[in-house]
Short mmCIF file of C-alpha atoms and ligand atoms in Angstrom, two decimals:
data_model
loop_
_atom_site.label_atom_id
_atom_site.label_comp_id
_atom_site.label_asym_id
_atom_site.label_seq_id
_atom_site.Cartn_x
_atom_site.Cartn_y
_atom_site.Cartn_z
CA UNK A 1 -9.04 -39.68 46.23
CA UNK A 2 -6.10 -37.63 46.11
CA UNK A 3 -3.44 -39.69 46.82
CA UNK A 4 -4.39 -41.64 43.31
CA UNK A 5 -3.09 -39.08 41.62
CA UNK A 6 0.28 -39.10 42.67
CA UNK A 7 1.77 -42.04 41.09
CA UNK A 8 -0.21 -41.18 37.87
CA UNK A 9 1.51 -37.85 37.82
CA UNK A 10 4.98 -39.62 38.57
CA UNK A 11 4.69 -41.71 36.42
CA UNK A 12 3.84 -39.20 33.60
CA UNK A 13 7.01 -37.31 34.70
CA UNK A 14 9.61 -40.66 34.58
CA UNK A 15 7.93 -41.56 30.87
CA UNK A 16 8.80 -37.72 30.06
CA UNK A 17 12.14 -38.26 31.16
CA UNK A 18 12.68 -41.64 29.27
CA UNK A 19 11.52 -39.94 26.11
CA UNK A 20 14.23 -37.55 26.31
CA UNK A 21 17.19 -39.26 27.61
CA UNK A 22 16.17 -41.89 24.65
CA UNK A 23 19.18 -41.55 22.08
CA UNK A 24 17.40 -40.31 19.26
CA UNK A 25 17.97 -42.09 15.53
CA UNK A 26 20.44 -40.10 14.39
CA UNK A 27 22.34 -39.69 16.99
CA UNK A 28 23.34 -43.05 17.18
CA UNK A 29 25.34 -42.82 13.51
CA UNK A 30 26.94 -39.62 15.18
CA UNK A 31 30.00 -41.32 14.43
CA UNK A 32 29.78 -41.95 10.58
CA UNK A 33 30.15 -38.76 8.24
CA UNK A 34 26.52 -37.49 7.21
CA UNK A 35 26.15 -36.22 3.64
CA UNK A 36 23.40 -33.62 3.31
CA UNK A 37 21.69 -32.48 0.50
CA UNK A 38 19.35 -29.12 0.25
CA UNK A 39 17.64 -27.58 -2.87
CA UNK A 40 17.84 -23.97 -3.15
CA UNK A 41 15.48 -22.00 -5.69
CA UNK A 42 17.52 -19.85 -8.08
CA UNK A 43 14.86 -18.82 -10.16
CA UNK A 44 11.56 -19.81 -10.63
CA UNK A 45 8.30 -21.60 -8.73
CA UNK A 46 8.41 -23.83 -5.72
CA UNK A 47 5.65 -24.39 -3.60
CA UNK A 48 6.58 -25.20 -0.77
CA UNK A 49 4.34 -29.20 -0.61
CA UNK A 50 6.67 -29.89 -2.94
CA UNK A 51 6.15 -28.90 -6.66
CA UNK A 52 8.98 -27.02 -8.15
CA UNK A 53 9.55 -25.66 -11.46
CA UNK A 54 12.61 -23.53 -12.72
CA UNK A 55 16.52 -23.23 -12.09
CA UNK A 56 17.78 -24.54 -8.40
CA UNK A 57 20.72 -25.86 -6.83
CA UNK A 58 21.75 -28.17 -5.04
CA UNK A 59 23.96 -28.00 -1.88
CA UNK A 60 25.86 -30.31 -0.09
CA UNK A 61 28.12 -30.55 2.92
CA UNK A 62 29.38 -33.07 4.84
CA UNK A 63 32.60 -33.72 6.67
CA UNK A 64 35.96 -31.85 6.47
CA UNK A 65 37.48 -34.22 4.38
CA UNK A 66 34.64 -34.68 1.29
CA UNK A 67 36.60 -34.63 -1.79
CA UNK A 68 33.95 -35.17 -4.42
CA UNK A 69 30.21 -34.88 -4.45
CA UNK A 70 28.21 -36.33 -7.48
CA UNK A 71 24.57 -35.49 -7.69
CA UNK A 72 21.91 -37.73 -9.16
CA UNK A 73 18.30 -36.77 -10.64
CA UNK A 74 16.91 -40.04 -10.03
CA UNK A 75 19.47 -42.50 -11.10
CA UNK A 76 21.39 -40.34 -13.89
CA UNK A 77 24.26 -38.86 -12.34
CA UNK A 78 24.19 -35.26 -13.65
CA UNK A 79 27.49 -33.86 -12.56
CA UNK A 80 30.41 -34.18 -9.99
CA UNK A 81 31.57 -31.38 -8.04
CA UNK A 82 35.39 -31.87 -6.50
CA UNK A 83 36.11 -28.68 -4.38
CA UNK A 84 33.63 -26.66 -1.95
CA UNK A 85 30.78 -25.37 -2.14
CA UNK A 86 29.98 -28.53 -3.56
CA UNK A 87 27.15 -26.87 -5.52
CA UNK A 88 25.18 -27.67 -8.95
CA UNK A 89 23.10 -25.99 -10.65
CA UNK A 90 20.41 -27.55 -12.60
CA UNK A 91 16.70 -26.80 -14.56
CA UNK A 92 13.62 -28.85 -14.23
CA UNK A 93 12.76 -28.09 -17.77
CA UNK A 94 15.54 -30.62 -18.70
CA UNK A 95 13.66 -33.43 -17.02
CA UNK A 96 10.31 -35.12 -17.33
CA UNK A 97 7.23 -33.57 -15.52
CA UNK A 98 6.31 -35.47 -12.52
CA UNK A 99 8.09 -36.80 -9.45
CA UNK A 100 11.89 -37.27 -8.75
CA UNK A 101 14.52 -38.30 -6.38
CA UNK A 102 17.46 -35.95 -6.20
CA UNK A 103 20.20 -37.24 -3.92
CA UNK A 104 24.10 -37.08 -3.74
CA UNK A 105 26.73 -39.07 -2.98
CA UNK A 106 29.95 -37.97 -1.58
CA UNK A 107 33.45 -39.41 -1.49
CA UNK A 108 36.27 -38.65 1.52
CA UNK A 109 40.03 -38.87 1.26
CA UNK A 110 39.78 -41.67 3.41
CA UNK A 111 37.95 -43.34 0.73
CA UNK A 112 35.00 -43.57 2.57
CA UNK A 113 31.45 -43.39 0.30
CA UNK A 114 28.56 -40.93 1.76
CA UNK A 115 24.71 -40.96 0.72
CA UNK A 116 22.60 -38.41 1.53
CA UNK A 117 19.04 -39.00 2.56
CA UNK A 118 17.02 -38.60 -1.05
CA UNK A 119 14.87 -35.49 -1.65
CA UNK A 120 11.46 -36.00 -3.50
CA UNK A 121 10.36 -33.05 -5.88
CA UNK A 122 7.25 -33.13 -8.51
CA UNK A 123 8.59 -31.17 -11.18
CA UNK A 124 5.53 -29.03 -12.84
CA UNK A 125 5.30 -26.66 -15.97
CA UNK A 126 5.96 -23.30 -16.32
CA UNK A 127 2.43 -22.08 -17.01
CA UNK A 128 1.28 -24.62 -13.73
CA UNK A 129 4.08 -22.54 -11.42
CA UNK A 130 2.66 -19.03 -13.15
CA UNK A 131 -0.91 -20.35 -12.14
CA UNK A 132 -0.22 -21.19 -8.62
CA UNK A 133 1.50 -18.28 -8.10
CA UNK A 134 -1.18 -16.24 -9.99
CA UNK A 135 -3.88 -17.58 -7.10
CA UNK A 136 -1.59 -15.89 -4.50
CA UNK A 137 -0.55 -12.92 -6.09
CA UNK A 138 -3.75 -11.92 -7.61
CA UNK A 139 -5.98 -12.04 -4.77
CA UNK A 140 -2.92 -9.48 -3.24
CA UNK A 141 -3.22 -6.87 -5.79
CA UNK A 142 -7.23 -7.32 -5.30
CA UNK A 143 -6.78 -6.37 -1.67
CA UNK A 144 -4.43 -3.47 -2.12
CA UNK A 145 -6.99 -2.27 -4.79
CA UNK A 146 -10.07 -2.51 -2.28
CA UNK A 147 -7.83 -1.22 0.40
CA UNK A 148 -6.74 2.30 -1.75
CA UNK A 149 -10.14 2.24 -2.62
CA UNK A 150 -11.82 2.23 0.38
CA UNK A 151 -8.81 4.84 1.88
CA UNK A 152 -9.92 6.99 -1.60
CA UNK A 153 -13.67 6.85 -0.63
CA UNK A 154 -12.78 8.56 3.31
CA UNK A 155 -10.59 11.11 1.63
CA UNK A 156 -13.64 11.86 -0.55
CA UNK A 157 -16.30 11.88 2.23
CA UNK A 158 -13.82 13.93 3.86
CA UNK A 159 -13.60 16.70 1.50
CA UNK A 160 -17.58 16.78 1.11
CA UNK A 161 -18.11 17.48 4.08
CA UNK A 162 -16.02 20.11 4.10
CA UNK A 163 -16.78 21.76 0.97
CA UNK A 164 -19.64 23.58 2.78
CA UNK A 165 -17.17 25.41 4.35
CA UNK A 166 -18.74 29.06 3.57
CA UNK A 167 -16.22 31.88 1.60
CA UNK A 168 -13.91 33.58 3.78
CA UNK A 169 -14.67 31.27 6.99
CA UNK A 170 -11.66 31.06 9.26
CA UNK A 171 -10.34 27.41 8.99
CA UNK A 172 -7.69 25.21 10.30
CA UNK A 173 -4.66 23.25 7.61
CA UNK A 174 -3.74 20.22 8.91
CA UNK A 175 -0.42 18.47 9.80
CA UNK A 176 0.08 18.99 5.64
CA UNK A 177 -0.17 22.68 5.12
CA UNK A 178 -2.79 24.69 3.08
CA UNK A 179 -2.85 25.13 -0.64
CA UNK A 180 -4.00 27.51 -3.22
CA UNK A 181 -6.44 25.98 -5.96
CA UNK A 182 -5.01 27.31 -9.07
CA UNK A 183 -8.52 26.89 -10.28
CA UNK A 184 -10.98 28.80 -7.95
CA UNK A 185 -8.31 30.69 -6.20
CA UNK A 186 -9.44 29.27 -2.46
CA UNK A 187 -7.48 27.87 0.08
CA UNK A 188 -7.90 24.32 1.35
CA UNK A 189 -6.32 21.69 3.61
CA UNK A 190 -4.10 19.61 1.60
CA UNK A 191 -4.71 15.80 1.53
CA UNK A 192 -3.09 12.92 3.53
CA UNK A 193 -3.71 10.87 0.51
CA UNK A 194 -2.88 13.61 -2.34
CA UNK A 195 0.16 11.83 -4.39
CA UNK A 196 3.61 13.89 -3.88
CA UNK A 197 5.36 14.73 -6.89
CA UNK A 198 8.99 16.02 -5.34
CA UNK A 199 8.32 19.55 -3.81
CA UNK A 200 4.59 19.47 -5.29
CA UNK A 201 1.71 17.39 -5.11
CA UNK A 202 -0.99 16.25 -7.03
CA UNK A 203 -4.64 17.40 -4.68
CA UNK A 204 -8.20 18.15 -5.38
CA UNK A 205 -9.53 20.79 -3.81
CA UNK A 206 -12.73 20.35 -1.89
CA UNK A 207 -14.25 23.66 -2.98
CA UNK A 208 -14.41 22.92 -7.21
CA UNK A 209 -13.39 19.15 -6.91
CA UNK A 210 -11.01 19.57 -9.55
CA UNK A 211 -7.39 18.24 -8.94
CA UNK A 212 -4.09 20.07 -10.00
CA UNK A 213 -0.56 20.22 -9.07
CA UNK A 214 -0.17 22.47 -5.97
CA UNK A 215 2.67 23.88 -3.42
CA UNK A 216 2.28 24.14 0.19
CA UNK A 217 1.11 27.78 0.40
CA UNK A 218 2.70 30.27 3.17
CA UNK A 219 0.45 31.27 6.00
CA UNK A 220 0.71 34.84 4.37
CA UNK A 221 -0.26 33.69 0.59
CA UNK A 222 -3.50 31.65 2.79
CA UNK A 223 -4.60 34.88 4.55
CA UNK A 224 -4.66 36.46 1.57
CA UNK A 225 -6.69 33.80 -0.05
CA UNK A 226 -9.24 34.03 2.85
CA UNK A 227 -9.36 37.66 2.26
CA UNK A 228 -9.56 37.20 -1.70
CA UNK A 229 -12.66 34.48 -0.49
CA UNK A 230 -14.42 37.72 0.85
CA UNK A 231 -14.41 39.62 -2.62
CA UNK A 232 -15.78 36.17 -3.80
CA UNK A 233 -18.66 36.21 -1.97
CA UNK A 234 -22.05 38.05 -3.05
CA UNK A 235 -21.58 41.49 -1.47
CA UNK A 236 -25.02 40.67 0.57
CA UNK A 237 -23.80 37.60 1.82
CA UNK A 238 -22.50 37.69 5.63
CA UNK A 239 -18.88 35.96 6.47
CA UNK A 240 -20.17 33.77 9.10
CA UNK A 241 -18.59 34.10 12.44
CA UNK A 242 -18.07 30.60 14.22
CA UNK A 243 -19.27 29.47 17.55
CA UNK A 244 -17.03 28.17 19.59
CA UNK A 245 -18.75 24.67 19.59
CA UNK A 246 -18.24 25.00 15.61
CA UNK A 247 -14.72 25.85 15.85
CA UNK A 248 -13.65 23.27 18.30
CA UNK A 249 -15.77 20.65 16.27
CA UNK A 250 -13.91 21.74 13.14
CA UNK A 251 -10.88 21.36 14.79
CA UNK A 252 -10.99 17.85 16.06
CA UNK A 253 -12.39 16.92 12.68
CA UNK A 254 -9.06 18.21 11.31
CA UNK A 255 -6.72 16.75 13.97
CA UNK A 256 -9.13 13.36 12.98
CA UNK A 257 -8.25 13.42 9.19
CA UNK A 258 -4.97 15.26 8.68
CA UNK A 259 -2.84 14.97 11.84
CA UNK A 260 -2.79 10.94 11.73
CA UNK A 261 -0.46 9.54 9.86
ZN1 ZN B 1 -10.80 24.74 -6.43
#
């Protein structure tokens, strides 16, 4: 059965090769001038199947020796442009709502006459372009929300669990420094997610849960807080000293939710 397959498969190959040694449509006209015509968006809504609404241009170019380009909006000529870029600007608000053929035709010094291949736009309202656009951007912004939401509730979980953290316990600050709480005087970890306001930024601190504006505290002034944590707590209550299971479990859980960035 084998040998079947062979002229099937060479066959395949010679059809391949007639396809592209074909001379393709437009190469055959290679040897009269083309005139082409593109729409670019100045201002305003296009979307991309074809509905349009606002201020565009149109471009043309075609050979070296195009001395004049006129540009049509179905069959009223709307302007002629006689030196390159042969560009024209134009709003769809100035024309009816609903489809229309923009084209161009171009004249050479040789007196020859060019026509571009016609462009079909559906011109739309304002308020349609604003909707469209409205059922792209808005389901954006709804995603960022969720997403700084969702990035707000770890920060959160983070902090409760470590607002068990007893007074005076040694602790690690992450990749972000510790702070002072202005409010309760203890030391914490500052946030990955705390908003940075030039050389402060804005943090809540997982102790009181209150936010406020703080600076990234010296290793001294956070010693001293620890120490100030002490005088805190009751004068029965023991500073508990961690295992070192605890303190390498603390540690990873610090490296988890400060050190990535
Ligand atoms: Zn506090």
């Amino acid at each position: 059965m084998k040998h079947n397959h062979k002229p099937g498969y060479l066959f395949i190959l010679l059809f391949c090769w007639l396809l592209l040694a074909a001379p393709r449509p437009g190469q055959a006209q290679e040897d009269t001038p083309q005139l082409t015509v593109r729409l670019g968006r100045d201002f305003g809504y296009s979307s991309g199947g074809g509905d349009i609404q606002g201020t565009f241009s149109f471009r043309a170019s075609g050979p070296d020796n195009l001395e004049s380009v006129t540009f049509y909006i179905d069959d009223e000529a709307i302007g002629t442009v006689t030196q390159p870029p042969f560009r024209l600007q134009f709003n769809t608000d100035n024309y009816g709502l609903g489809l229309h053929t923009l084209r161009a035709t171009g004249v050479t010094s040789d007196g020859q006459i060019l026509e571009s291949t016609p462009i079909v736009r559906n011109f739309v309202t304002a308020g349609e372009g604003w909707q469209a656009a409205g059922r792209i951007v808005v389901p954006l912004l709804g995603g960022m929300v969720l997403i700084m939401a969702v990035a707000w509730g770890i920060t959160m979980l983070a902090s409760r669990r470590r607002g068990t953290l007893p007074l005076g316990a040694p602790r690690q600050y992450g990749a972000y420094g510790g702070a002072i709480c202005p409010k309760c005087q203890r030391p914490y970890s500052m946030h990955m997610l705390a908003f940075n306001l030039l050389t402060s930024r804005y943090d809540y601190c997982p102790h009181c849960g209150k936010w406020s504006l703080v600076k990234r505290a010296t290793p001294q002034e956070l010693a001293a807080a620890e120490q100030a944590e002490l005088a805190l707590a009751s004068p029965d209550a023991q500073v508990p000293e961690l295992s070192p299971e605890e303190k390498l479990r603390r540690q990873l859980e610090d490296s988890r939710f400060e050190d990535t960035r």
